[in-house]
XYZ file of C-alpha atoms in Angstrom:
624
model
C 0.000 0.000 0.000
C 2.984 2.200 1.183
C 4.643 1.661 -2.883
C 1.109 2.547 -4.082
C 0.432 5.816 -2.541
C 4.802 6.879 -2.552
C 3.677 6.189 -6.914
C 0.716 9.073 -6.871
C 1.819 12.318 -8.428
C 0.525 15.130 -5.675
C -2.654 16.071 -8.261
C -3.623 11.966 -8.276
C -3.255 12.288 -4.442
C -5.496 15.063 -4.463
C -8.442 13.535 -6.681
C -8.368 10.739 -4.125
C -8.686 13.361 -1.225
C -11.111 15.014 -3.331
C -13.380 12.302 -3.436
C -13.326 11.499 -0.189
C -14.547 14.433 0.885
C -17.183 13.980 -1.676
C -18.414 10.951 -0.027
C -18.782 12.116 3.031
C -21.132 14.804 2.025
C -23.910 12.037 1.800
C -22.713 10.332 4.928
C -22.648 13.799 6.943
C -26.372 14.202 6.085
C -27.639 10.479 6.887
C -26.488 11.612 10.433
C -27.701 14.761 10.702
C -31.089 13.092 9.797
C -30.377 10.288 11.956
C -29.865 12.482 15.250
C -32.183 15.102 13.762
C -35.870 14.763 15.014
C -37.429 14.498 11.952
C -41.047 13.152 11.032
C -39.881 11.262 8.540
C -36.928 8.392 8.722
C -33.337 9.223 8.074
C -33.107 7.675 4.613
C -36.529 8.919 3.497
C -35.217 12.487 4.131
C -31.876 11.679 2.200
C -33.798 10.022 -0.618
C -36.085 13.426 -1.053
C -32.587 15.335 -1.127
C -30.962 13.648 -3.998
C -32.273 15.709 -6.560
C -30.669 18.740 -4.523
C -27.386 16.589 -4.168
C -25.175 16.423 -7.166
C -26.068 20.175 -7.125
C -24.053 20.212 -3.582
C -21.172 18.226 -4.521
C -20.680 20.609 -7.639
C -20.142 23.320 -5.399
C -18.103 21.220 -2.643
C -16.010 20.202 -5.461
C -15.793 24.625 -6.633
C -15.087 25.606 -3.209
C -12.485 22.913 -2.461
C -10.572 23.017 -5.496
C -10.687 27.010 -5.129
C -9.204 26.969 -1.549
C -6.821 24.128 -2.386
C -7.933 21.846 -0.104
C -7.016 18.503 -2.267
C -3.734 19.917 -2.642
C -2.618 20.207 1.096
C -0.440 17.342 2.414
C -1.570 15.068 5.538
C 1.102 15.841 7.573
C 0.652 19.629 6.800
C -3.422 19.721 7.348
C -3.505 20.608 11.004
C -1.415 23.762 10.499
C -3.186 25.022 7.303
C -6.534 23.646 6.165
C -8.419 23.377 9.259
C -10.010 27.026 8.837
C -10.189 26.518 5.673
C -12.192 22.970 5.875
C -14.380 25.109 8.398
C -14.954 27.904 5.548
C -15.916 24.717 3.031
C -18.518 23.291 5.315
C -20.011 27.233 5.897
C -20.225 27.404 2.303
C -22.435 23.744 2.297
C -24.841 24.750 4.641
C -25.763 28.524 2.991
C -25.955 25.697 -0.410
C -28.030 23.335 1.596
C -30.313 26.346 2.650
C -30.852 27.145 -0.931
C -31.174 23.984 -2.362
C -33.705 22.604 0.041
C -35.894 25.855 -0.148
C -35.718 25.515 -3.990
C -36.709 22.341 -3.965
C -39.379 22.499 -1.314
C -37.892 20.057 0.830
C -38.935 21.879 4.424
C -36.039 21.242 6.967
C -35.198 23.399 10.183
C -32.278 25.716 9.464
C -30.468 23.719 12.463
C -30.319 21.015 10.867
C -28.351 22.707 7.426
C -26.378 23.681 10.450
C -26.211 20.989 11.909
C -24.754 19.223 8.748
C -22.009 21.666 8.378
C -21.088 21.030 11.938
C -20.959 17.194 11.024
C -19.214 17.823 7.530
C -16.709 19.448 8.684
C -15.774 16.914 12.307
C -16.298 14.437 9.314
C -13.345 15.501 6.689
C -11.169 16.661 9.849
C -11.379 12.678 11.401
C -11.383 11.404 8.238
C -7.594 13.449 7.201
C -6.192 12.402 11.238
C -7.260 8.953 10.416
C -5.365 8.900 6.821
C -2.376 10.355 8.431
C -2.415 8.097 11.517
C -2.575 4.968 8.946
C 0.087 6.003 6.298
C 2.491 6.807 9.468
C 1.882 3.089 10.696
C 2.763 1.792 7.267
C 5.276 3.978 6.714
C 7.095 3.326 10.070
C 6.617 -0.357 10.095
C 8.458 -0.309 6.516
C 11.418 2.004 7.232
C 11.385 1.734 11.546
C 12.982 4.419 13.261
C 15.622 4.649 15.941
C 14.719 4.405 19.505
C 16.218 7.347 21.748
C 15.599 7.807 25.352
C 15.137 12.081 26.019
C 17.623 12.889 28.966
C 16.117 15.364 30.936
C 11.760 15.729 31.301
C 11.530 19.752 31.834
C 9.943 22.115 29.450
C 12.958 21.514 26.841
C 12.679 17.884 26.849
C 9.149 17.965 26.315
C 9.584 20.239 23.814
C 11.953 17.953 22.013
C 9.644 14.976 22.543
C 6.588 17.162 20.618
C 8.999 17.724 17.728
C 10.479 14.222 17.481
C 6.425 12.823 17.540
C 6.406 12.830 13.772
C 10.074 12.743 12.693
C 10.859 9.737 10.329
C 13.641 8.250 11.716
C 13.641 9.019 15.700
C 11.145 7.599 17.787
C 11.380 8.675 21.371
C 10.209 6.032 23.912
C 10.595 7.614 27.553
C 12.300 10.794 29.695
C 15.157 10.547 32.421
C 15.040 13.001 34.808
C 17.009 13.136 38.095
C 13.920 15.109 39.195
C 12.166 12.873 42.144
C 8.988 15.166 41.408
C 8.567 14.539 37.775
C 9.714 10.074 37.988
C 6.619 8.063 37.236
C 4.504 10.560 35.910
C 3.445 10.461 32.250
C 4.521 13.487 29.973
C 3.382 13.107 26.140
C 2.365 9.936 26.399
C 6.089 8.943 27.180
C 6.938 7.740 30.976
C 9.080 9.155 33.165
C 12.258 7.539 34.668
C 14.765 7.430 37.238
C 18.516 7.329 35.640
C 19.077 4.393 37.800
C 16.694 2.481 35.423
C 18.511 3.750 32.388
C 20.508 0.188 32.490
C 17.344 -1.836 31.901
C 15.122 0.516 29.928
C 18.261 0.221 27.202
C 17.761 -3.661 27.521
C 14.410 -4.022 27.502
C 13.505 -1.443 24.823
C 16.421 -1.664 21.968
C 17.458 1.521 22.678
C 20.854 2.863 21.689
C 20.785 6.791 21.904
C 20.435 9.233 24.246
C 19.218 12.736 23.677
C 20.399 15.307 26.378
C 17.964 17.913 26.322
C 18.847 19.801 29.562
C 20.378 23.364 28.060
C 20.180 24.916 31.794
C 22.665 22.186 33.366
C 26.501 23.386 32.903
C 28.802 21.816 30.085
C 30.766 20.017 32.570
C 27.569 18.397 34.636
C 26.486 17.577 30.888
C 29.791 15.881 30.144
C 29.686 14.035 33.410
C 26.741 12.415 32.342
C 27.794 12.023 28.848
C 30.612 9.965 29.949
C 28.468 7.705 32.036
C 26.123 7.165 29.330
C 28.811 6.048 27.135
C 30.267 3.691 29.759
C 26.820 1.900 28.456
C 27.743 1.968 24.908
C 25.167 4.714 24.230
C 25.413 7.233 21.774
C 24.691 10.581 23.608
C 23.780 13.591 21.836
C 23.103 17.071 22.700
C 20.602 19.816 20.289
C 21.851 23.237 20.688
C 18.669 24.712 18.756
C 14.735 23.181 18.098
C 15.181 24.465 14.734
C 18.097 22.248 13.686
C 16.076 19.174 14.451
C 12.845 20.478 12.913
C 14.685 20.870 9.840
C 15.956 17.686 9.964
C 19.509 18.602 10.307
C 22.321 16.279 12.051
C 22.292 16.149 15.462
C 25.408 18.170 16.773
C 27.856 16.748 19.501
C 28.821 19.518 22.167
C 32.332 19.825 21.999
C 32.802 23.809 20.635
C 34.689 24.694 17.394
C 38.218 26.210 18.099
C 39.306 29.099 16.293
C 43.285 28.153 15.665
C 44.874 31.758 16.088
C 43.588 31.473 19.892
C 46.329 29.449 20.651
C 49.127 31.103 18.454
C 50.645 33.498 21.820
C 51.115 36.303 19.218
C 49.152 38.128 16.814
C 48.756 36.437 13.236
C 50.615 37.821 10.386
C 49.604 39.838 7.758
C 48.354 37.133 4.861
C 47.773 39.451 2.216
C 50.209 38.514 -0.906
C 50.577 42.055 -1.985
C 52.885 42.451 -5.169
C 53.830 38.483 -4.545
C 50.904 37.770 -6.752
C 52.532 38.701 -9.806
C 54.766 35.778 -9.772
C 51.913 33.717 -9.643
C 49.482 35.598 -11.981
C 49.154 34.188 -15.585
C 51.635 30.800 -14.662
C 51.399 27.495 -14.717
C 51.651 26.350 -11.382
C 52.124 22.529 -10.147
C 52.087 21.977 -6.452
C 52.591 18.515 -5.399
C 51.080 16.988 -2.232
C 48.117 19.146 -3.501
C 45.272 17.365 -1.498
C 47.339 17.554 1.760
C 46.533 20.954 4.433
C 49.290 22.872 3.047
C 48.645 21.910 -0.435
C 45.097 22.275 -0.768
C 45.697 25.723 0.924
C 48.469 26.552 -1.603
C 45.829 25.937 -4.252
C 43.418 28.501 -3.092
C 45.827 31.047 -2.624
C 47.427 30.474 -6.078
C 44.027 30.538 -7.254
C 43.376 33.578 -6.086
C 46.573 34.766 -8.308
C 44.585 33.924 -11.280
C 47.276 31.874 -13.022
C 46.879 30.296 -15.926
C 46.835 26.800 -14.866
C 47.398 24.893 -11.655
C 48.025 21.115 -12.296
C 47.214 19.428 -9.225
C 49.896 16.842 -8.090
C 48.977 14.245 -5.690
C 49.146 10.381 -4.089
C 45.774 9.980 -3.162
C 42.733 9.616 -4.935
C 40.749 10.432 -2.709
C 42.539 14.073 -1.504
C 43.139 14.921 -4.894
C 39.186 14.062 -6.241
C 37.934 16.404 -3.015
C 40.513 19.608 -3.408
C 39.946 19.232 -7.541
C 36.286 19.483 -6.870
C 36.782 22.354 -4.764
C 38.900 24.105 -6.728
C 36.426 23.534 -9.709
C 33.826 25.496 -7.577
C 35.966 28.100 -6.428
C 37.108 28.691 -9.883
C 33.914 28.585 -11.821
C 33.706 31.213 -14.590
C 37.344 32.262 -14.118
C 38.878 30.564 -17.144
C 41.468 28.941 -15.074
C 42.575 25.845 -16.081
C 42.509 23.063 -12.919
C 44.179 19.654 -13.596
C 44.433 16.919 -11.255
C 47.193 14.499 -11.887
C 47.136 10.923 -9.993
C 50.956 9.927 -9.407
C 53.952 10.199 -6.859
C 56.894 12.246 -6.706
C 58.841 9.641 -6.525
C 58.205 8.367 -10.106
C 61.087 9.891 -12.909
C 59.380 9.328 -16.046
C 55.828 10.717 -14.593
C 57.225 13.788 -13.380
C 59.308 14.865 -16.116
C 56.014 14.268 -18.518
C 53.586 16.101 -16.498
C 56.094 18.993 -16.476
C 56.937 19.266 -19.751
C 53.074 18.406 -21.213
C 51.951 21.231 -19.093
C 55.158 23.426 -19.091
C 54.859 23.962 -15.675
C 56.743 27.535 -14.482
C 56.351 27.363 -11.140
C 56.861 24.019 -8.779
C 55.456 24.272 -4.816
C 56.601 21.093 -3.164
C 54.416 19.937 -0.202
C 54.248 16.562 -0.574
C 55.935 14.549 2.289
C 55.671 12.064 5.408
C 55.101 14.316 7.848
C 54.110 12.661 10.750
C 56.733 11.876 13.148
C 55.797 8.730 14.455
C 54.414 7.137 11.842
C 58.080 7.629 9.858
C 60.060 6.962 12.950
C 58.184 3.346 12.448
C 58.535 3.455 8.806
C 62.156 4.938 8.255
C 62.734 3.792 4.446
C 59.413 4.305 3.044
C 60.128 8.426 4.959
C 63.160 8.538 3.486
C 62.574 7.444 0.008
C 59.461 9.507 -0.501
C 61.061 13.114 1.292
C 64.741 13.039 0.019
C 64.377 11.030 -2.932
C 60.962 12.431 -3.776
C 62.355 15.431 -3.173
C 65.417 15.165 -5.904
C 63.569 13.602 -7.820
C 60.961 16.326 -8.607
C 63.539 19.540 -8.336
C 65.923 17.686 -10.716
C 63.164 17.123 -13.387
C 62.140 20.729 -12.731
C 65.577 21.809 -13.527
C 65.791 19.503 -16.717
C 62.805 20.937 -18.194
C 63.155 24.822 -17.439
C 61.059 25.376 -14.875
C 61.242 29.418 -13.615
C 61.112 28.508 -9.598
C 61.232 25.641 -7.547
C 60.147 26.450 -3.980
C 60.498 22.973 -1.262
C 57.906 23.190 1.906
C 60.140 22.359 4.872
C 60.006 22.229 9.009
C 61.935 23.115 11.780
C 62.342 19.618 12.559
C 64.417 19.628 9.792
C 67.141 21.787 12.132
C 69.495 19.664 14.026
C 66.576 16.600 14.151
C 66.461 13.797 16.583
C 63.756 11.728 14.288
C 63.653 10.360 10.785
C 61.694 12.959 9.457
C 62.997 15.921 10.335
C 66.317 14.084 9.074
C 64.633 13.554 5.726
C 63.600 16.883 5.289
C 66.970 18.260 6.408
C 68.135 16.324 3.695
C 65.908 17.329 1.102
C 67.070 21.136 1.993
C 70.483 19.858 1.268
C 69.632 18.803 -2.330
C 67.929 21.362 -3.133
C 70.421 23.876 -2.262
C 73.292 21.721 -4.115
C 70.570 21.819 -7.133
C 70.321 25.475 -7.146
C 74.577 25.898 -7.177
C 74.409 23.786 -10.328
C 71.600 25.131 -12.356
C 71.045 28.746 -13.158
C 68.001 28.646 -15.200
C 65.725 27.592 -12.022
C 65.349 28.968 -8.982
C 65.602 27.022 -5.990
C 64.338 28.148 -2.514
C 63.023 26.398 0.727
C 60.782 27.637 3.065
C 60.970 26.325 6.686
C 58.415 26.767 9.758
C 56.876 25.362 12.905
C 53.342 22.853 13.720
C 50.583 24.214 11.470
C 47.546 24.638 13.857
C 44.497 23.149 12.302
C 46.182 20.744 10.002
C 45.518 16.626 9.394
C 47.095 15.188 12.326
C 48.447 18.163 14.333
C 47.707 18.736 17.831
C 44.966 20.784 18.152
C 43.008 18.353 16.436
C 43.607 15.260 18.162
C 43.143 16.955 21.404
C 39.655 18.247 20.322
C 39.268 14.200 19.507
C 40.263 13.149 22.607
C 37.811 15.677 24.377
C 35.436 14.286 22.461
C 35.468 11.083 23.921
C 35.574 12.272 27.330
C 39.447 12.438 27.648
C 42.230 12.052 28.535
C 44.152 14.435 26.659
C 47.739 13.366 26.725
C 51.085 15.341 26.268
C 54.562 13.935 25.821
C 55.984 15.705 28.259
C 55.356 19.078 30.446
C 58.301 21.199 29.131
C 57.788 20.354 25.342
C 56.787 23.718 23.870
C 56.323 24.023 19.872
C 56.151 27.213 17.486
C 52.724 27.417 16.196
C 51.526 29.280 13.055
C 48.560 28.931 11.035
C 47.512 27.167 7.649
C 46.662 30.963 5.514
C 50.278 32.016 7.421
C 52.308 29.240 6.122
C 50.890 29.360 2.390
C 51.386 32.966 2.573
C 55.087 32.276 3.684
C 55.740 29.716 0.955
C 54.368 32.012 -1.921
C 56.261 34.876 -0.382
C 59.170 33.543 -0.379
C 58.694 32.009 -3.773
C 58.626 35.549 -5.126
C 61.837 36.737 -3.305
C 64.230 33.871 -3.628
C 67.097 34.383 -5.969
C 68.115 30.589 -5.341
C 69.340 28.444 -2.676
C 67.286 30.621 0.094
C 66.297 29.326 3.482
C 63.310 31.644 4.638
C 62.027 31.137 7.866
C 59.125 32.990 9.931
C 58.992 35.261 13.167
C 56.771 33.083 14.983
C 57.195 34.810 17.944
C 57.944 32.495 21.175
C 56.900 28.579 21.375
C 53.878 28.057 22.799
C 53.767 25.283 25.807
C 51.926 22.065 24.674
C 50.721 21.568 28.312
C 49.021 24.885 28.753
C 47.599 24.566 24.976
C 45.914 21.530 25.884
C 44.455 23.226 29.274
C 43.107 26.108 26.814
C 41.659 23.715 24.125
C 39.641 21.911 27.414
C 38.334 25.376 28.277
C 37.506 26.379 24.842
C 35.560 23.376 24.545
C 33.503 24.192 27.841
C 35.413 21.905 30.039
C 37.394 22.310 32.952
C 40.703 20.133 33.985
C 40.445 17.370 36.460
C 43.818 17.240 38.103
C 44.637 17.569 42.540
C 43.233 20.899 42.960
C 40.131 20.537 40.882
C 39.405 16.571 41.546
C 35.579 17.635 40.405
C 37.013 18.627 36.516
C 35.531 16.940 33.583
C 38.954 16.230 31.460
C 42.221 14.740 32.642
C 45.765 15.802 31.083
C 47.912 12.540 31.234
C 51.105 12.881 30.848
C 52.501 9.774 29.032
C 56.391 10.204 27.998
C 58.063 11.799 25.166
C 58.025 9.479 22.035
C 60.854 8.265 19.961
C 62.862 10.594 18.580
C 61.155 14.020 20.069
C 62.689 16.872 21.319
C 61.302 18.948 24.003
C 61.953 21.911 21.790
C 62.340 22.729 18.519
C 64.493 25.313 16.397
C 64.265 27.162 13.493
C 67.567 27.792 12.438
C 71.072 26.189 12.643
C 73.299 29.101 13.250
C 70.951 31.614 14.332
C 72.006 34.354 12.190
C 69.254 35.449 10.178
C 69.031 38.490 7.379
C 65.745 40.498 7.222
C 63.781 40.959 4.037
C 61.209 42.901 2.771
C 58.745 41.572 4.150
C 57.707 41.924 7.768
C 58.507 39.168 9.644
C 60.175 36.664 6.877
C 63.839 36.610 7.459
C 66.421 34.266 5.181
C 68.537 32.228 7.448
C 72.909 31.779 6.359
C 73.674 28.312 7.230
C 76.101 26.040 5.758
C 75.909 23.610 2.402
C 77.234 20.210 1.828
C 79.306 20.165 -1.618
C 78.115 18.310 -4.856
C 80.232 15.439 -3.677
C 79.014 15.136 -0.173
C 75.438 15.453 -1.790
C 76.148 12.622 -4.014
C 77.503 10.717 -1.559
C 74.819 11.114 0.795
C 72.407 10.218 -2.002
C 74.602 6.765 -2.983
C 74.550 5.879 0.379
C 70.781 6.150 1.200
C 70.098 4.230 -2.238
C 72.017 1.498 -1.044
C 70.681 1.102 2.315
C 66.753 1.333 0.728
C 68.141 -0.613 -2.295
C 68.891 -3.471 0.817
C 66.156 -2.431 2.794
C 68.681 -1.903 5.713
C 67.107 0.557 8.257
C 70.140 0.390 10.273
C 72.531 1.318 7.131
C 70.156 4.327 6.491
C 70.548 5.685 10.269
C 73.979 5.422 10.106
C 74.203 7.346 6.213
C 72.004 10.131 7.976
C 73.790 10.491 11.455
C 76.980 10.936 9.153
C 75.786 14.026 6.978
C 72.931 15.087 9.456
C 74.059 17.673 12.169
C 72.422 16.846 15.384
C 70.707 13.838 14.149
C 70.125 11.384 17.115
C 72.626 8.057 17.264
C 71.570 4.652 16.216
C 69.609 3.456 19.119
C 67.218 6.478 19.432
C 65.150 5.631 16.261
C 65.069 1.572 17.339
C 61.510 0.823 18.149
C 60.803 -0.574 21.663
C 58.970 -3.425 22.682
């Protein structure tokens, strides 16, 4: 029955309500006769007004159609056709007045009125009944999820009345901690005691709780949260009525985090300014393009207005959602957005995609970047960062490309892990690439934790809140430099407009930032207070759980410290020293053979040789 009526256009839907309504005109007389008085019976009086009736449900079917009565959905009739039904049966009974006085059929006037009356109780049931049957079907053919409604005040009743009809949510009872309102009735749902909350989940499939108690603090709510959970119970809070009306998602209550709170300076200036120009009209490839920085690179170069931006990238999936993006953001512009599927790491692919598209300008962001994940996986880090690395400037170099400009990190200065090593080293060859080749313009941009990006800090800690905590750090003195996504692409483009080759520009990123107190302000931000000895009562613990393989409790920017201003505020170019062309190629020789033999120990040692401050042997070992 359900496929049948979901098949109706809305005009087939109405003839059937149309006709309906028809039908009861008949049936909405016979009992006005019936509980009429009358001296004659109840179908004799009918039978002596069916002349009069086709006459009647020629005008029923006027008025109707005129007020657009057929038209108006079930689920929408309470709200809007309920006057209008009343101004229908009004217009029947001044018709039935007329028609029976025409026709000499003598009947009271209280009973025309009396018809009206029952016409119009009549099409009113007879729409509630429809709507009460088609919800049964529907429900019993798509069921919905049962939720218990935390909290039984005027909000949670409120939530209950807008969750009575909703398609997918069925509310079966309130929890209230209020001894006043347990095991009285409140919409038809019952109300409980949160010490029951155990078996009503048993007992009634239910798998969701719905906090709905906006006058009880954050904390409170996030006690209770967590003691839901401890159930396996999805708990969910509804900031506004109007979200759920609309059928929006449910929100959870942790609180977005603007990233510049947490920066312990102001943010830099981001606008590009006469940079542009070195972007405007080009053809620009940046690699890693799907990643935070990349995908951020895009929309700034975008903004440029080059002529093309070929988008470089690993994996699918990144590079199908920043190439749709991009395709948005450009839309009308005449800029031409290609997405290219490959690895850096890959000679022939490079050099073709560069010269098919005679690319001018090269960003490289593509890299391992997450410590522990290539402290675990030392070759794989090291083939894709260095080798990657020289594998994409050299290409760039062999073609013609205008300017080459490598996305580095301070980890890369004086590292105690594999990946700052690798980048380190991928500074090194491109600043023996840019003594040898003229033509292109090599330059390397290097700077702190990006707030905001995939798997940086702020992020996982807002993750861990999430689930109730514990946040952990490595280690109460660690402190980081911090700057944001739009600062860091404005830094690399920047820079790529100033180098004159074999540049190291670094940022004023003012003074590191203590990972323990950023994790006490990302709790706050969120609504949460710490739990620790002199707040036992907190909602979120801060464990502290030992620095991790190869981390440093703080990191640098430079290696000598002596640093040369440009013009731009705030972007200095850092003097430090090069390896030669030989050392290069020895470095290079050695790491091949130690990834050719898959030999992580062989590829420590190569990097503790050439690497300044890179940790010994034993540091990178995993533990048991």
């Amino acid at each position: 029955m359900l496929k049948l009526l979901s098949s109706l256009s809305r005009r087939q839907r109405g003839y059937v309500f149309l006709a309906i309504d028809l039908l009861l005109i008949p049936l909405a007389l016979l009992f006005t006769y019936t509980v009429q008085s009358l001296p004659i019976s109840p179908l004799e009086a009918l039978w002596q007004t069916m002349p009069s009736l086709p006459y009647l449900m020629a005008i029923a079917i006027a008025v109707s159609w005129w007020l657009g009565l057929p038209m108006v959905q079930l689920n929408a009739y309470e709200r809007h056709a309920v006057a209008r039904t009343a101004m229908l049966a009004g217009v029947l009974v001044v018709a039935s007045t007329g028609l029976s006085q025409i026709s000499a059929q003598e009947l009271p006037l209280g009973t025309h009125v009396m018809f009206g009356i029952s016409y119009f109780l009549f099409v009113v049931c007879s729409r509630v009944f429809l709507l009460q049957v088609v919800t049964m079907i529907y429900r019993r053919a798509r069921p919905r999820r049962r939720v218990l409604i935390y909290g039984a005040g005027t909000t949670g009743t409120q939530l209950a009345q807008a969750l009575r009809n909703h398609d997918g949510i069925d509310p079966v009872a309130f929890v209230d901690d209020n001894t006043s309102l347990q095991g009285m009735t409140l919409l038809g749902l019952p109300v409980f005691p949160p010490a029951q909350i155990a078996k009503l989940v048993n007992d009634r499939n239910i798998n969701r709780v719905l906090l709905a108690m906006p006058s009880l603090s954050q904390p409170k709510q996030a006690q209770i949260a967590r003691r839901l959970q401890k159930m396996r119970l999805e708990v969910q809070t509804l900031p506004s009525f109007a979200q759920l009306i609309g059928e929006e998602a449910l929100v959870d209550k942790l609180t977005p985090v603007a990233p510049q709170n947490f920066l312990g300076r102001k943010s830099a200036d981001v606008t590009l300014g006469d940079a542009v120009t070195s972007y405007q009209g080009r053809v620009v490839l940046v690699s890693g393009a799907g990643g935070s920085i990349g995908s951020e690179l895009c929309r700034q170069v975008l903004a440029c207005q080059p002529a093309k931006i070929v988008l470089y990238e690993l994996s699918e999936l990144a590079l199908y959602t920043v190439h749709q993006e991009l395709v948005q953001l450009a839309e009308g512009g005449h800029i031409d957005i290609v997405p290219v599927l490959g690895s850096v790491t890959d000679p022939r692919q490079v050099r073709k995609v560069l010269s098919d598209h005679r690319v001018q300008v090269v960003l490289h962001a593509a890299a391992y970047k997450h410590v522990p994940l290539v402290e675990a996986n030392p070759l794989p880090g090291l083939a894709n960062n260095v080798f990657g690395t020289q594998t994409l400037a050299r290409e760039a170099a062999e073609v013609g490309v205008e300017r080459f400009i490598l996305v580095s990190s301070d980890k890369a200065v004086r590292p105690t892990n594999v990946m700052g090593a690798s980048k380190r080293l991928a500074e090194l060859v491109v600043q023996d690439l840019a003594t040898r080749h003229e033509d292109t313009i090599f330059t390397m941009v290097r700077f702190g934790n990006v707030l905001g990006s995939s798997g940086s800090v702020v992020p996982l800690f807002q993750e861990q809140i999430s689930r109730g905590g514990p946040v952990t750090v490595t280690d109460i003195r660690v402190r980081r430099f911090f700057m944001t996504i739009s600062e860091a692409v404005q830094l690399v483009l920047k820079a790529g407009s100033e180098a004159r080759g074999g540049e190291v520009f670094v940022l004023d990123m003012g003074k590191p930032v203590s990972i323990l107190q950023l994790a006490r302000q990302v709790i706050e931000s969120a609504g949460y207070t710490v739990r620790d000895g002199d707040h036992p009562e907190g909602d979120i613990d801060i464990e502290i759980i030992g620095l991790r393989p190869g981390e440093k409790i703080e990191e640098e920017l430079t290696l000598s410290g002596d640093l040369i201003g440009t013009r731009y505020q705030k972007i200095f170019c850092a003097r430090e020293e090069r390896l030669s062309e030989i050392e290069v190629a020895a470095v290079l020789r050695g790491l091949r053979h130690a990834l050719a033999a898959s030999d992580e120990d062989a590829a420590r040692m190569v990097v503790a040789r050439w690497v300044e401050g890179f940790a010994r042997l034993e540091t990178g070992r995993k533990t048991s």
